[in-house]
């Protein structure tokens, strides 16, 4: 009985997070959304089975209520980022682009220790990273200072 309650609670929590992310993306910039999704304190207890369940439910919610015709990678990565960071996984969120015949295509994914985190397939390898959060200190201070300004304006809201 307890397992069934936990299963339904996880599915409900995932649905709420996916819904909130969709709302935030309509009114805030991506850096501000990422600051809002980042926990003040990270728990140290990693739970791989819980992340497997969360990934399953994020994928199901987005299958039922797709983000757009091109795919669900953007809200999927943001939702998994929210759950992973709160569960002690120091994941990085990435956006990338690649040139197609007449336009650019984009993709979003997470990494943990420079490896894909709950990413289906190898699609991410075909994209050039254009944005990462938290920013890589080796990439220079420009992105870092822009995110600091976003964080300050978010905490004032």
mmCIF file of C-alpha atoms in Angstrom:
data_model
loop_
_atom_site.group_PDB
_atom_site.id
_atom_site.type_symbol
_atom_site.label_atom_id
_atom_site.label_comp_id
_atom_site.label_asym_id
_atom_site.label_seq_id
_atom_site.Cartn_x
_atom_site.Cartn_y
_atom_site.Cartn_z
ATOM 1 C CA UNK A 1 0.000 0.000 0.000
ATOM 2 C CA UNK A 2 2.793 2.435 0.940
ATOM 3 C CA UNK A 3 4.564 1.741 -2.368
ATOM 4 C CA UNK A 4 1.388 2.581 -4.299
ATOM 5 C CA UNK A 5 0.931 5.838 -2.390
ATOM 6 C CA UNK A 6 4.583 6.764 -3.029
ATOM 7 C CA UNK A 7 4.175 5.993 -6.728
ATOM 8 C CA UNK A 8 1.105 8.220 -7.069
ATOM 9 C CA UNK A 9 2.681 10.976 -4.959
ATOM 10 C CA UNK A 10 5.777 10.970 -7.194
ATOM 11 C CA UNK A 11 3.636 11.115 -10.339
ATOM 12 C CA UNK A 12 1.643 14.039 -8.909
ATOM 13 C CA UNK A 13 4.762 15.953 -7.811
ATOM 14 C CA UNK A 14 6.333 15.499 -11.231
ATOM 15 C CA UNK A 15 3.158 16.780 -12.905
ATOM 16 C CA UNK A 16 3.137 19.872 -10.699
ATOM 17 C CA UNK A 17 6.813 20.612 -11.422
ATOM 18 C CA UNK A 18 6.322 20.176 -15.196
ATOM 19 C CA UNK A 19 3.303 22.515 -15.072
ATOM 20 C CA UNK A 20 5.186 25.125 -13.021
ATOM 21 C CA UNK A 21 8.146 25.046 -15.410
ATOM 22 C CA UNK A 22 5.847 25.639 -18.373
ATOM 23 C CA UNK A 23 4.335 28.652 -16.621
ATOM 24 C CA UNK A 24 7.720 30.070 -15.607
ATOM 25 C CA UNK A 25 9.068 29.751 -19.150
ATOM 26 C CA UNK A 26 6.228 31.950 -20.401
ATOM 27 C CA UNK A 27 7.108 34.869 -18.116
ATOM 28 C CA UNK A 28 10.803 34.572 -17.204
ATOM 29 C CA UNK A 29 14.067 34.234 -19.093
ATOM 30 C CA UNK A 30 15.850 30.875 -19.016
ATOM 31 C CA UNK A 31 18.589 32.070 -16.619
ATOM 32 C CA UNK A 32 15.961 33.337 -14.190
ATOM 33 C CA UNK A 33 14.023 30.054 -14.412
ATOM 34 C CA UNK A 34 17.219 28.094 -13.698
ATOM 35 C CA UNK A 35 18.021 30.267 -10.683
ATOM 36 C CA UNK A 36 14.491 29.657 -9.393
ATOM 37 C CA UNK A 37 14.833 25.898 -9.957
ATOM 38 C CA UNK A 38 18.172 25.694 -8.146
ATOM 39 C CA UNK A 39 17.873 24.699 -4.498
ATOM 40 C CA UNK A 40 19.405 26.868 -1.811
ATOM 41 C CA UNK A 41 20.719 23.695 -0.140
ATOM 42 C CA UNK A 42 21.502 20.409 -1.841
ATOM 43 C CA UNK A 43 20.693 17.180 -0.069
ATOM 44 C CA UNK A 44 23.520 14.662 -0.099
ATOM 45 C CA UNK A 45 21.416 11.495 -0.357
ATOM 46 C CA UNK A 46 21.393 10.369 -3.983
ATOM 47 C CA UNK A 47 18.695 7.895 -4.902
ATOM 48 C CA UNK A 48 19.121 6.358 -8.359
ATOM 49 C CA UNK A 49 15.850 4.443 -8.205
ATOM 50 C CA UNK A 50 13.945 7.621 -7.329
ATOM 51 C CA UNK A 51 15.556 9.425 -10.292
ATOM 52 C CA UNK A 52 14.567 6.511 -12.556
ATOM 53 C CA UNK A 53 10.957 6.893 -11.366
ATOM 54 C CA UNK A 54 11.026 10.683 -11.774
ATOM 55 C CA UNK A 55 12.441 10.346 -15.301
ATOM 56 C CA UNK A 56 9.704 7.874 -16.184
ATOM 57 C CA UNK A 57 6.957 10.203 -14.914
ATOM 58 C CA UNK A 58 8.450 13.318 -16.537
ATOM 59 C CA UNK A 59 8.502 11.462 -19.854
ATOM 60 C CA UNK A 60 4.901 10.252 -19.385
ATOM 61 C CA UNK A 61 3.590 13.741 -18.460
ATOM 62 C CA UNK A 62 5.288 15.247 -21.492
ATOM 63 C CA UNK A 63 3.978 12.453 -23.681
ATOM 64 C CA UNK A 64 0.428 13.224 -22.523
ATOM 65 C CA UNK A 65 0.921 17.013 -22.712
ATOM 66 C CA UNK A 66 3.688 17.719 -25.248
ATOM 67 C CA UNK A 67 5.627 20.972 -25.002
ATOM 68 C CA UNK A 68 5.791 21.537 -28.756
ATOM 69 C CA UNK A 69 5.841 19.659 -32.058
ATOM 70 C CA UNK A 70 9.642 19.512 -32.211
ATOM 71 C CA UNK A 71 10.098 17.797 -28.863
ATOM 72 C CA UNK A 72 10.069 17.888 -25.103
ATOM 73 C CA UNK A 73 13.777 18.063 -24.322
ATOM 74 C CA UNK A 74 13.615 21.603 -22.911
ATOM 75 C CA UNK A 75 10.953 21.140 -20.184
ATOM 76 C CA UNK A 76 12.169 17.570 -19.639
ATOM 77 C CA UNK A 77 15.698 18.726 -18.853
ATOM 78 C CA UNK A 78 14.457 21.526 -16.597
ATOM 79 C CA UNK A 79 12.157 19.204 -14.639
ATOM 80 C CA UNK A 80 14.899 16.599 -14.231
ATOM 81 C CA UNK A 81 17.292 19.386 -13.209
ATOM 82 C CA UNK A 82 14.882 20.431 -10.432
ATOM 83 C CA UNK A 83 14.560 16.901 -9.041
ATOM 84 C CA UNK A 84 18.217 15.929 -9.516
ATOM 85 C CA UNK A 85 19.645 19.005 -7.774
ATOM 86 C CA UNK A 86 17.331 18.514 -4.804
ATOM 87 C CA UNK A 87 18.395 14.888 -4.600
ATOM 88 C CA UNK A 88 22.106 15.598 -4.367
ATOM 89 C CA UNK A 89 23.104 15.206 -8.016
ATOM 90 C CA UNK A 90 25.287 18.168 -9.100
ATOM 91 C CA UNK A 91 23.963 18.033 -12.662
ATOM 92 C CA UNK A 92 24.564 20.692 -15.292
ATOM 93 C CA UNK A 93 21.859 21.916 -17.658
ATOM 94 C CA UNK A 94 22.966 22.420 -21.283
ATOM 95 C CA UNK A 95 21.413 23.917 -24.399
ATOM 96 C CA UNK A 96 22.988 23.365 -27.772
ATOM 97 C CA UNK A 97 22.435 23.976 -31.459
ATOM 98 C CA UNK A 98 23.326 22.295 -34.731
ATOM 99 C CA UNK A 99 22.938 23.433 -38.295
ATOM 100 C CA UNK A 100 20.449 21.592 -40.433
ATOM 101 C CA UNK A 101 19.857 22.118 -44.151
ATOM 102 C CA UNK A 102 18.162 25.521 -43.914
ATOM 103 C CA UNK A 103 17.911 26.316 -40.196
ATOM 104 C CA UNK A 104 19.216 25.627 -36.700
ATOM 105 C CA UNK A 105 17.971 22.855 -34.460
ATOM 106 C CA UNK A 106 18.230 22.963 -30.680
ATOM 107 C CA UNK A 107 18.427 20.456 -27.865
ATOM 108 C CA UNK A 108 18.580 20.563 -24.057
ATOM 109 C CA UNK A 109 20.077 17.907 -21.780
ATOM 110 C CA UNK A 110 21.752 17.298 -18.437
ATOM 111 C CA UNK A 111 25.201 16.003 -17.601
ATOM 112 C CA UNK A 112 26.729 14.621 -14.440
ATOM 113 C CA UNK A 113 30.526 14.442 -14.319
ATOM 114 C CA UNK A 114 30.670 15.252 -18.073
ATOM 115 C CA UNK A 115 28.407 12.292 -18.908
ATOM 116 C CA UNK A 116 24.760 12.451 -20.043
ATOM 117 C CA UNK A 117 22.316 12.170 -17.129
ATOM 118 C CA UNK A 118 19.073 10.289 -17.859
ATOM 119 C CA UNK A 119 19.422 11.241 -21.519
ATOM 120 C CA UNK A 120 17.877 8.777 -23.974
ATOM 121 C CA UNK A 121 20.221 8.016 -26.833
ATOM 122 C CA UNK A 122 23.217 9.920 -28.136
ATOM 123 C CA UNK A 123 21.445 12.877 -29.775
ATOM 124 C CA UNK A 124 23.165 15.338 -27.443
ATOM 125 C CA UNK A 125 26.542 14.566 -29.038
ATOM 126 C CA UNK A 126 25.477 16.223 -32.300
ATOM 127 C CA UNK A 127 24.949 19.643 -30.687
ATOM 128 C CA UNK A 128 27.368 22.447 -29.885
ATOM 129 C CA UNK A 129 26.788 23.727 -26.366
ATOM 130 C CA UNK A 130 25.663 27.371 -26.358
ATOM 131 C CA UNK A 131 24.560 27.687 -22.724
ATOM 132 C CA UNK A 132 25.247 25.785 -19.515
ATOM 133 C CA UNK A 133 23.996 26.233 -15.965
ATOM 134 C CA UNK A 134 25.522 26.473 -13.482
ATOM 135 C CA UNK A 135 28.148 28.249 -15.563
ATOM 136 C CA UNK A 136 31.568 26.722 -16.014
ATOM 137 C CA UNK A 137 34.129 28.989 -14.287
ATOM 138 C CA UNK A 138 36.656 28.042 -16.994
ATOM 139 C CA UNK A 139 34.331 29.559 -19.627
ATOM 140 C CA UNK A 140 34.910 33.100 -18.307
ATOM 141 C CA UNK A 141 32.991 35.507 -16.134
ATOM 142 C CA UNK A 142 30.555 37.012 -18.644
ATOM 143 C CA UNK A 143 27.880 34.313 -18.311
ATOM 144 C CA UNK A 144 28.518 34.102 -14.571
ATOM 145 C CA UNK A 145 27.956 37.835 -14.006
ATOM 146 C CA UNK A 146 24.770 37.811 -16.105
ATOM 147 C CA UNK A 147 23.397 34.946 -14.006
ATOM 148 C CA UNK A 148 24.398 36.725 -10.794
ATOM 149 C CA UNK A 149 22.334 39.739 -11.910
ATOM 150 C CA UNK A 150 19.428 37.385 -12.667
ATOM 151 C CA UNK A 151 19.742 35.786 -9.232
ATOM 152 C CA UNK A 152 19.732 39.195 -7.539
ATOM 153 C CA UNK A 153 16.634 40.307 -9.432
ATOM 154 C CA UNK A 154 14.895 36.991 -8.658
ATOM 155 C CA UNK A 155 15.594 37.247 -4.945
ATOM 156 C CA UNK A 156 14.195 40.768 -4.956
ATOM 157 C CA UNK A 157 10.927 39.629 -6.588
#
